[in-house]
Tab-separated table of C-alpha atoms and ligand atoms in Angstrom:
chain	number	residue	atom	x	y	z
A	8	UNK	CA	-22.193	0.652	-3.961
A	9	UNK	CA	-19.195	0.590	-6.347
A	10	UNK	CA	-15.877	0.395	-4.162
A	11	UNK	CA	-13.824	3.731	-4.001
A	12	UNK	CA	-11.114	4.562	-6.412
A	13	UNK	CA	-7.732	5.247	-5.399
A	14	UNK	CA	-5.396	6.114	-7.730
A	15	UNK	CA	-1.354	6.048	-6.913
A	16	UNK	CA	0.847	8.265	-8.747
A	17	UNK	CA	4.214	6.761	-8.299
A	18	UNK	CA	4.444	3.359	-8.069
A	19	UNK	CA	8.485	3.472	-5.960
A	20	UNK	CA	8.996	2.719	-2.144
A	21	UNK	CA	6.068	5.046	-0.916
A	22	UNK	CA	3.654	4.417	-3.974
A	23	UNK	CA	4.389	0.905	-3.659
A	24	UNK	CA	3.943	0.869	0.355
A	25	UNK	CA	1.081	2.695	-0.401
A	26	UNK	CA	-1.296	-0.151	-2.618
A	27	UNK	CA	0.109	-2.383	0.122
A	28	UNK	CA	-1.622	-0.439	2.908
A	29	UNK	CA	-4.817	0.398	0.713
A	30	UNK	CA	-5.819	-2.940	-0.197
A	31	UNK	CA	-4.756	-4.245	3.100
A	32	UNK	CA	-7.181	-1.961	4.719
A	33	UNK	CA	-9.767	-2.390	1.950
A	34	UNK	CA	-10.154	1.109	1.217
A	35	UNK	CA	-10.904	0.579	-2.362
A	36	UNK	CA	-10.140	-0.195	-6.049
A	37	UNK	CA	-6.349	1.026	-7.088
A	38	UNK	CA	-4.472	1.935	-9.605
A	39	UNK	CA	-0.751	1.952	-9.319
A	40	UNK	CA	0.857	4.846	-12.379
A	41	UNK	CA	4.431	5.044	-12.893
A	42	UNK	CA	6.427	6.391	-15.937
A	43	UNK	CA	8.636	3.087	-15.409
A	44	UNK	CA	7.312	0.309	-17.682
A	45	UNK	CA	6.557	-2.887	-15.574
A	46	UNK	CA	6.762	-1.423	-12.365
A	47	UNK	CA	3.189	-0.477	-11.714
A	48	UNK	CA	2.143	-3.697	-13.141
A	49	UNK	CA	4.938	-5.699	-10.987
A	50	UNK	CA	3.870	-4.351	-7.876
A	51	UNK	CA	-0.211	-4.249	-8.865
A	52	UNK	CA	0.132	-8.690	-9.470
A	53	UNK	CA	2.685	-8.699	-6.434
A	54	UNK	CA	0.453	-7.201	-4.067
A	55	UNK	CA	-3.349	-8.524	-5.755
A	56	UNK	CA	-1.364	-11.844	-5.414
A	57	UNK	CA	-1.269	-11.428	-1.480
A	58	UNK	CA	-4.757	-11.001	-1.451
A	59	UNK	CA	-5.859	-14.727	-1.091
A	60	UNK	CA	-3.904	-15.143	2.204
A	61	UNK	CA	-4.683	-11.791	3.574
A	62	UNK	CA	-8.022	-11.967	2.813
A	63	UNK	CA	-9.042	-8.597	1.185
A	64	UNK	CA	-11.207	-7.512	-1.623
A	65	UNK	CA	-9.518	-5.337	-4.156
A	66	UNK	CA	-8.733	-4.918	-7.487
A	67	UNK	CA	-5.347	-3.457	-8.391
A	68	UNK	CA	-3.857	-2.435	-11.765
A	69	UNK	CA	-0.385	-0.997	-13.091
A	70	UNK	CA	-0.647	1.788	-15.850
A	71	UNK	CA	0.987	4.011	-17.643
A	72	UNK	CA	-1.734	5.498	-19.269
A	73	UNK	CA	-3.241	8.513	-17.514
A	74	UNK	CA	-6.614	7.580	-18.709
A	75	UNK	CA	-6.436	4.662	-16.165
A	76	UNK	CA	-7.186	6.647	-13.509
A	77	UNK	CA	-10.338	8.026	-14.658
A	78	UNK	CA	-12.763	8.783	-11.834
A	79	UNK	CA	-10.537	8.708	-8.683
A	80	UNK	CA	-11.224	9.183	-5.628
A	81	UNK	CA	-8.404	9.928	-4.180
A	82	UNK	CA	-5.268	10.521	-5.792
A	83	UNK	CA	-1.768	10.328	-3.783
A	84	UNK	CA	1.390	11.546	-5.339
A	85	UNK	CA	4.770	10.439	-5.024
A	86	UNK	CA	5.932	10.695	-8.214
A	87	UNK	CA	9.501	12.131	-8.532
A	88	UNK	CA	13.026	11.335	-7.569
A	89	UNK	CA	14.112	10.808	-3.811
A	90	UNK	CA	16.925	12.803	-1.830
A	91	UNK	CA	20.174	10.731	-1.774
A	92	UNK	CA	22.799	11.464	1.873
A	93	UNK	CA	24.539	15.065	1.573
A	94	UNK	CA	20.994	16.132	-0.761
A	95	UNK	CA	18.579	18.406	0.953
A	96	UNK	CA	14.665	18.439	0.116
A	97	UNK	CA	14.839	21.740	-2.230
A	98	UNK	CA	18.004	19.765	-4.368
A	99	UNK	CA	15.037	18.255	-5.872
A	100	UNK	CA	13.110	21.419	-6.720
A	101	UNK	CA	13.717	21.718	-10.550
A	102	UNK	CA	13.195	17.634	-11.352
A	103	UNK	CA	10.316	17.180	-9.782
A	104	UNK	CA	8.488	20.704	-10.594
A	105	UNK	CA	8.524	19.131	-14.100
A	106	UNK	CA	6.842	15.784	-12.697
A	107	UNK	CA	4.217	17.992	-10.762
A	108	UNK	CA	3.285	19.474	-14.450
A	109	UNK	CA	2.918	16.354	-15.829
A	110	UNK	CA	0.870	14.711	-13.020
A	111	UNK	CA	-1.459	18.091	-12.538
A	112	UNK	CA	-2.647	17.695	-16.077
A	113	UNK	CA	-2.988	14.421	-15.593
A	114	UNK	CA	-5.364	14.629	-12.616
A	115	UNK	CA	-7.039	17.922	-14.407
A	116	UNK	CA	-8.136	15.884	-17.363
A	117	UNK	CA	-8.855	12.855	-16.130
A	118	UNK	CA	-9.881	13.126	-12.127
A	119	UNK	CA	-10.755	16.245	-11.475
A	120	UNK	CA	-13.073	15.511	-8.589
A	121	UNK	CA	-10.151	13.526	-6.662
A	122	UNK	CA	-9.259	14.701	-3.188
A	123	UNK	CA	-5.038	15.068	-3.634
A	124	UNK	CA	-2.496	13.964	-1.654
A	125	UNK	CA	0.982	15.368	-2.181
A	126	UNK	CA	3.896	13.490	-1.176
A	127	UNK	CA	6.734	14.774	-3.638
A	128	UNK	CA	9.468	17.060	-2.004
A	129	UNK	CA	10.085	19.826	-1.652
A	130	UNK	CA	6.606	19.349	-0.242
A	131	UNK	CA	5.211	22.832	0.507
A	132	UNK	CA	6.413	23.563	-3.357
A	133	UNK	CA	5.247	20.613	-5.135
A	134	UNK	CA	1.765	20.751	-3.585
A	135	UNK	CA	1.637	24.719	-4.863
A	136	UNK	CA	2.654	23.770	-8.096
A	137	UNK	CA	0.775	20.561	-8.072
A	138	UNK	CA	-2.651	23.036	-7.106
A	139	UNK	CA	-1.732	25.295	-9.840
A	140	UNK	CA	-1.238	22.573	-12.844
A	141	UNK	CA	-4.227	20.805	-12.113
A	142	UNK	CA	-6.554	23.702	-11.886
A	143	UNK	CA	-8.221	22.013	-8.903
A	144	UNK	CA	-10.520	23.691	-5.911
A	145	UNK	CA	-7.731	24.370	-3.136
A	146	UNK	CA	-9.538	22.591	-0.458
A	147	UNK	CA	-9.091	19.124	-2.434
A	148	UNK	CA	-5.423	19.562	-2.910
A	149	UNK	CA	-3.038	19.182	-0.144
A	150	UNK	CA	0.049	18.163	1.166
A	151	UNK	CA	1.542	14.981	3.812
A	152	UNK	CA	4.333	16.408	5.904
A	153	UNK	CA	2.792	17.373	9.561
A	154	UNK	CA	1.166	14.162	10.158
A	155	UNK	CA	4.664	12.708	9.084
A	156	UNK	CA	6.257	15.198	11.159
A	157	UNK	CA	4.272	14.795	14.162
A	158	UNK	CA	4.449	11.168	14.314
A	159	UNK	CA	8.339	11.136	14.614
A	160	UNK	CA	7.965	13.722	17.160
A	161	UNK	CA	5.409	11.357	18.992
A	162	UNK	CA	7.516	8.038	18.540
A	163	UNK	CA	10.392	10.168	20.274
A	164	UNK	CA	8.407	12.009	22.948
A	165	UNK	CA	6.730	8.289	23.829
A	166	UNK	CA	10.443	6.844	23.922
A	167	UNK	CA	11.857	9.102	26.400
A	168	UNK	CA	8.966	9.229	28.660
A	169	UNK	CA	8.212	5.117	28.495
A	170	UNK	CA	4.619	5.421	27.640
A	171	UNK	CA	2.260	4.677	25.086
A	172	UNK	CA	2.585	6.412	22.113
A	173	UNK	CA	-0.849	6.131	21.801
A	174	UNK	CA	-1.420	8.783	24.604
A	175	UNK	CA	0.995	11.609	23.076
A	176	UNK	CA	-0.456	14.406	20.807
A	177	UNK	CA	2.044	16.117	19.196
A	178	UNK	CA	1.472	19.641	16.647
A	179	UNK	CA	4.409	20.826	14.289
A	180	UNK	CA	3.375	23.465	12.038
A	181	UNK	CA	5.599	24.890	9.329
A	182	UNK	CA	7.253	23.986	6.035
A	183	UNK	CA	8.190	20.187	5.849
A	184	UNK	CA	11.846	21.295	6.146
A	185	UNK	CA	14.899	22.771	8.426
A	186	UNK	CA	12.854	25.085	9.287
A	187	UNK	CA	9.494	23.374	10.474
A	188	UNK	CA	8.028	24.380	13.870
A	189	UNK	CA	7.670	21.454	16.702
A	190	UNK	CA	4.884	23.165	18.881
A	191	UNK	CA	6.027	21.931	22.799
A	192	UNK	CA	3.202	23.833	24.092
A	193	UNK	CA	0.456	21.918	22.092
A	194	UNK	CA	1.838	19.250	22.463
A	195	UNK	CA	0.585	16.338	25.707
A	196	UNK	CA	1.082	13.160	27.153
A	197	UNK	CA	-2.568	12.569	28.464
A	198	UNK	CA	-3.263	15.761	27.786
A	199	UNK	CA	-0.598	16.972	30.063
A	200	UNK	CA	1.396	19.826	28.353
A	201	UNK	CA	5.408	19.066	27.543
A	202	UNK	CA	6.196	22.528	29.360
A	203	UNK	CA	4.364	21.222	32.560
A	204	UNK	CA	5.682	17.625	32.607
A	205	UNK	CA	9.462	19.575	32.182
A	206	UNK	CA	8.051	21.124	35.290
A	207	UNK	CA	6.963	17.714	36.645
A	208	UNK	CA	10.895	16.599	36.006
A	209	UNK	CA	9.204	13.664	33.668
A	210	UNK	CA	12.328	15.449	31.033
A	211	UNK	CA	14.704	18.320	31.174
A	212	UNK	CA	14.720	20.867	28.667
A	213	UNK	CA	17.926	19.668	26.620
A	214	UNK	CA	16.677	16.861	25.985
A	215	UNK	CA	13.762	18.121	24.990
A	216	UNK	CA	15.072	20.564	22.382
A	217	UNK	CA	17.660	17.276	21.068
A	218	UNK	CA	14.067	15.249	20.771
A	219	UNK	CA	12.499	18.595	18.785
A	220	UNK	CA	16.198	19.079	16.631
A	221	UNK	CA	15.752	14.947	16.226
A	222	UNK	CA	12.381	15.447	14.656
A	223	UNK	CA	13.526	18.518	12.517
A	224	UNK	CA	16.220	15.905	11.258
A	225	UNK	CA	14.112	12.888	11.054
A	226	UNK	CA	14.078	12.440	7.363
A	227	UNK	CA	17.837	13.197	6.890
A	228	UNK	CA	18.372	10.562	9.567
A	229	UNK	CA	16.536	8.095	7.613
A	230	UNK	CA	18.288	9.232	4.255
A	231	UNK	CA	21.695	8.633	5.770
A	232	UNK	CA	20.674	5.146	7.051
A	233	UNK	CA	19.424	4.097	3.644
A	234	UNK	CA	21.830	5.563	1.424
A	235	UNK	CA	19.819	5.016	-1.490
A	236	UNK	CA	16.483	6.413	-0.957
A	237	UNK	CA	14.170	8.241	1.361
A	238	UNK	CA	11.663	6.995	4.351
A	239	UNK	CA	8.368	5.495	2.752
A	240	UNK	CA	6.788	3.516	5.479
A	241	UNK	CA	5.911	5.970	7.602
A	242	UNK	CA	5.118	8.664	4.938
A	243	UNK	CA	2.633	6.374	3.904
A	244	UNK	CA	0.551	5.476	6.741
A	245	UNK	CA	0.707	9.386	7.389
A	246	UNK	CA	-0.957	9.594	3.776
A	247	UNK	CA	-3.265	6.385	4.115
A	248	UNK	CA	-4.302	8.447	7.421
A	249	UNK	CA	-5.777	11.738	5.563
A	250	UNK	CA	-7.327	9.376	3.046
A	251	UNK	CA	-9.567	7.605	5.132
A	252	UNK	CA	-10.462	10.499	6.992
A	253	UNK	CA	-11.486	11.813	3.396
A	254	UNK	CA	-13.039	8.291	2.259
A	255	UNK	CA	-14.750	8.086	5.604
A	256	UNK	CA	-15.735	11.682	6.694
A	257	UNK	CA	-14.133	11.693	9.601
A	258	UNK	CA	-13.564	15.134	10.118
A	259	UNK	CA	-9.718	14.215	11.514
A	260	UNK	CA	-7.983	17.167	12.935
A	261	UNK	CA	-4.676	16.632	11.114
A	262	UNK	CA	-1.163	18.561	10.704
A	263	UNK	CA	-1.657	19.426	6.750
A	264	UNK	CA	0.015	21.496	4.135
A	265	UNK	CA	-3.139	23.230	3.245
A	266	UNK	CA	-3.546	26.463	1.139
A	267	UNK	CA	-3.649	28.943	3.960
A	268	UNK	CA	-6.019	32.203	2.932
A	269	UNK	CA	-6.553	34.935	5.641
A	270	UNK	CA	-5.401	32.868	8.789
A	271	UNK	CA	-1.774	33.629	10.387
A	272	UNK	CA	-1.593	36.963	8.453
A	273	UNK	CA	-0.866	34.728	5.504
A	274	UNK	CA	-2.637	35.124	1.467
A	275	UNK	CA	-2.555	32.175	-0.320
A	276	UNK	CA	0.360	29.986	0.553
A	277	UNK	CA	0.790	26.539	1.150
A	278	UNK	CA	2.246	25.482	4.403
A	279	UNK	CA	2.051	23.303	7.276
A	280	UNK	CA	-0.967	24.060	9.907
A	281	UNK	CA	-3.428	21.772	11.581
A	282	UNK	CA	-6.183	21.300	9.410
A	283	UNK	CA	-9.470	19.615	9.843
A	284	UNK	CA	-10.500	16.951	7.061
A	285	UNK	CA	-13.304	15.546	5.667
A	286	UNK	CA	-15.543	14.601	3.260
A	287	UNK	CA	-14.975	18.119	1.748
A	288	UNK	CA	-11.310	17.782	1.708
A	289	UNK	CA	-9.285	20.223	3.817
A	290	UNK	CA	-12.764	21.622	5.592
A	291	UNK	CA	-11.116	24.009	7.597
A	292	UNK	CA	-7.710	25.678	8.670
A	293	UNK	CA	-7.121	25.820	12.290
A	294	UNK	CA	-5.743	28.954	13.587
A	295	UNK	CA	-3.548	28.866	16.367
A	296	UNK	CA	-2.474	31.738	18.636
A	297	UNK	CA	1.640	31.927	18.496
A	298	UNK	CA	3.266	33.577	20.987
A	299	UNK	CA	6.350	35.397	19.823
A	300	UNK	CA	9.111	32.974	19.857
A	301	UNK	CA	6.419	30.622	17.867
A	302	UNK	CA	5.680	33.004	15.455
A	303	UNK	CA	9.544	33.888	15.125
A	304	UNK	CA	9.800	30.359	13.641
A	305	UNK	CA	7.063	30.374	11.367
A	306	UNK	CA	7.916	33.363	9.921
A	307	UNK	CA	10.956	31.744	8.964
A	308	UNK	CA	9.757	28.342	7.833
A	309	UNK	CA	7.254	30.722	5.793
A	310	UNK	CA	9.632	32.556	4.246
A	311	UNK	CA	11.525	29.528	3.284
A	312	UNK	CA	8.811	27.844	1.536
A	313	UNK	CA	7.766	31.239	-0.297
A	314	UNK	CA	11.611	30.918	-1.292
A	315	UNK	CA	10.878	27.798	-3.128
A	316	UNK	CA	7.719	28.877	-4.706
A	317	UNK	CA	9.567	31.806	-6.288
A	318	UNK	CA	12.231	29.024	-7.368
A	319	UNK	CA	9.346	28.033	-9.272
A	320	UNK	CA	8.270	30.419	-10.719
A	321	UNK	CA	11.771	31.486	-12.412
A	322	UNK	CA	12.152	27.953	-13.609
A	323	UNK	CA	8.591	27.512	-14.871
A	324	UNK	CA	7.091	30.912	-16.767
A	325	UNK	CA	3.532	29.640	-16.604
A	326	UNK	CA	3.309	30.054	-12.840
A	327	UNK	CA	4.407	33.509	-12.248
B	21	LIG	N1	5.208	10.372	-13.631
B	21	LIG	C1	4.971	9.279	-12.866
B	21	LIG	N2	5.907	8.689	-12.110
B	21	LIG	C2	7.144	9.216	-12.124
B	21	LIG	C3	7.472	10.361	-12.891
B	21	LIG	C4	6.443	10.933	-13.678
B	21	LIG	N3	6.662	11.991	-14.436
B	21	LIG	N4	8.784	10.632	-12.686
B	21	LIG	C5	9.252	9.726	-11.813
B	21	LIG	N5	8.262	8.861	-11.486
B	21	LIG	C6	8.303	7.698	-10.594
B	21	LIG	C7	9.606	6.910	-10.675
B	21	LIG	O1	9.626	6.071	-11.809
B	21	LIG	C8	9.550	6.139	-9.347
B	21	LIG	O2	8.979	4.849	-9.512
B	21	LIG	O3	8.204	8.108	-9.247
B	21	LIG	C9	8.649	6.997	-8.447
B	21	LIG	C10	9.341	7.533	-7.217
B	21	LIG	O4	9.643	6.453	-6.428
B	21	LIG	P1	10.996	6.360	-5.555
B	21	LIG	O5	12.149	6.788	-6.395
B	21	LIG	O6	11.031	5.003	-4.938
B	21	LIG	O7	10.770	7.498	-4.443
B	21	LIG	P2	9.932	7.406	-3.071
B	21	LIG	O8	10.822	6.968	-1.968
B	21	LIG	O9	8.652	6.681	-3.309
B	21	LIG	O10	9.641	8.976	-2.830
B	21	LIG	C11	8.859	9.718	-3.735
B	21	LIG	O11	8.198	11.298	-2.047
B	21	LIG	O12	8.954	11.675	0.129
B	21	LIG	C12	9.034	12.073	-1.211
B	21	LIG	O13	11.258	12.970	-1.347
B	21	LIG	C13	10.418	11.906	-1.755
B	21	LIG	O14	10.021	13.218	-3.702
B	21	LIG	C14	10.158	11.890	-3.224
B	21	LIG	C15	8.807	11.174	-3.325
C-alpha cells in the first residue's frame, strides 16, 4: 500500500517542526508549501537529509506549486504571519483571512478529500473561513488549539503536584483565546478530580486559578520569551496528535475546534469542544453538561469568536 500523503501548508517554525515530526514518526510521504521561494525546498533536503541516521522512510518535497499537493491526506495549515510581544491573536485577523482564501482554494482544487488541520490564528476564525473557502464537508475541517491548550494546562497541573504528566487529563473548551475555558472539574490526576484533590490539600485554590490564568496566557508567555515569533513545538505535536488519530483510526477523544451544529445551544460555529476523531474526521462532538459559572465562560469565549467571524465577514464580502 502506497504510503499516506501529508501535505504542509507553511513551511515556518510550526510547518517546519511539523515534516520533522512526520517523517520522524513515519507517518507518510510530505510535502512542505510555502509562498517563500527556497524555504520549502531548504527544509524538505534538510530534514530528508536526516533520514539516513534516523532511520526513517519518507519522501519529502518543497513546493510552491499548489498542484504538488495533489491527493493529500492530510493537510495541516500554518500558513500566515505569527503574533510579535504587545500583538494579540485577532491583530492578525485581516492578513491571514487573505492566506486562508488562498490556501482553501488551494485544498478545494487540488485535495479535496484531505482531513484539515488548522493552525493559523486567530484560530476559531481562520478554521471558519478556512471551511468556507475550501468548500469542504465540516467534519474534515478543523482546528488545533484545545489539545494545545490542554497540554500546557497538564505540564502545569503535573508541575505543581510532582507527578507524571502522563497521569493528568486535562479539558479546556472555548475559543483558543483570553477567553478560553480551563474545565477544573473535568479535569484528574488518576482520575481524581482537581476540585477533590483541592479538598485533599494536594493545592489550594489560588494557585489553582494562577495555574488556569497561566494556561489562558500560555502563548503570550511564549511570545514574550521569543520576541520574534510564536510557540511551534508544542503546537505541533498537538497537530501531529489529531493526525495520527485520523491516519490511524483511532477514534482519540481530543479538545478540537470543530464546527459545532445543535450541541451547547450553538448553530454552526466553530469553537473549542472535545471532539472524538477518526477515520471520518471529527466523528462526533462531545456534549458536556456546564454548570452555570461554566457556561458563563463559554458564552463569552463564544461570543468572542462570533466577534471575529463577523470581522470577517466585513473585510471579506464573499462570506457574509
Ligand atoms: N501561502 C503559503 N504560505 C504562506 C502564505 C501563503 N499565502 N503566507 C505566508 N506563508 C508562510 C510564510 O512564508 C511562513 O513561512 O507561512 C509561514 C509561517 O511561518 P512562521 O512565520 O514561522 O509562523 P509559525 O510560527 O509557523 O506560525 C504560523 O500558526 O500558531 C499560528 O499564530 C501562528 O498564525 C501563525 C501560524
Amino acid at each position: 500500500m502506497a504510503r499516506p500523503k501529508i501535505a504542509l501548508i507553511g513551511a515556518g517554525m510550526i510547518g517546519g517542526t511539523l515534516a520533522h515530526m512526520a517523517a520522524m514518526k513515519e507517518l507518510g510521504d510530505i510535502v512542505l508549501f510555502d509562498i517563500a521561494e527556497g524555504i520549502p525546498e531548504g527544509k524538505a533536503l534538510d530534514i530528508a537529509e536526516s533520514g539516513p541516521s534516523e532511520g526513517f522512510d519518507a519522501s519529502l518535497k518543497g513546493t510552491q506549486d499548489y498542484a504538488d499537493i495533489a491527493g493529500a491526506d492530510v493537510c495541516i495549515v500554518t500558513a500566515g504571519v505569527p503574533r510579535k510581544p504587545g500583538m494579540s491573536r485577532d491583530d492578525l485577523l485581516g492578513i491571514n483571512l487573505k492566506v486562508m482564501k488562498a490556501v482553501g482554494e488551494g485544498i478545494k482544487a487540488h485535495a479535496p478529500n484531505a482531513f484539515v488541520i488548522c493552525i493559523t490564528n486567530p484560530l476559531d476564525a481562520m478554521v471558519w473561513a478556512l471551511r468556507e473557502f475550501s468548500g469542504l464537508p465540516h467534519n474534515m475541517v478543523c482546528g488545533m488549539a484545545g489539545v494545545l491548550d490542554s497540554a500546557r494546562f497538564r505540564h502545569f497541573l503535573a508541575e505543581e503536584f510532582g507527578v507524571s504528566m502522563r497521569d493528568v487529563t486535562a479539558f479546556v473548551l472555548g475559543g483558543h483565546g483570553d477567553t478560553m475555558v480551563p474545565l477544573a472539574r473535568y479535569s484528574t490526576v488518576g482520575g481524581i478530580p482537581l476540585p477533590d484533590l483541592v479538598g485533599m490539600g494536594w493545592t489550594s485554590q489560588e494557585k489553582l486559578d494562577a495555574i488556569v490564568q497561566r494556561t489562558r496566557d500560555g502563548g503570550a508567555e511564549i511570545v514574550g520569551l521569543l520576541k520574534t515569533g510564536s510557540a511551534y513545538y508544542a503546537p505541533a505535536t498537538s497537530a501531529i496528535e489529531m493526525a495520527v488519530a485520523y491516519l490511524k483510526d483511532q477514534k482519540r477523544v481530543l479538545p478540537c475546534a470543530a464546527h459545532v451544529d445543535g450541541a451547547y445551544g450553538l448553530d454552526g460555529l466553530y469553537v473549542g469542544v472535545p471532539t472524538v476523531i477518526g477515520a471520518g474526521g471529527v466523528e462526533r462532538v462531545i456534549d458536556i453538561k456546564l454548570d452555570k459559572d461554566e457556561q458563563a465562560m463559554f458564552d463569552k469565549s463564544v461570543s468572542a469568536v462570533k466577534g471575529l467571524v463577523k470581522a470577517c465577514k466585513e473585510i471579506d464580502g464573499a462570506l457574509a
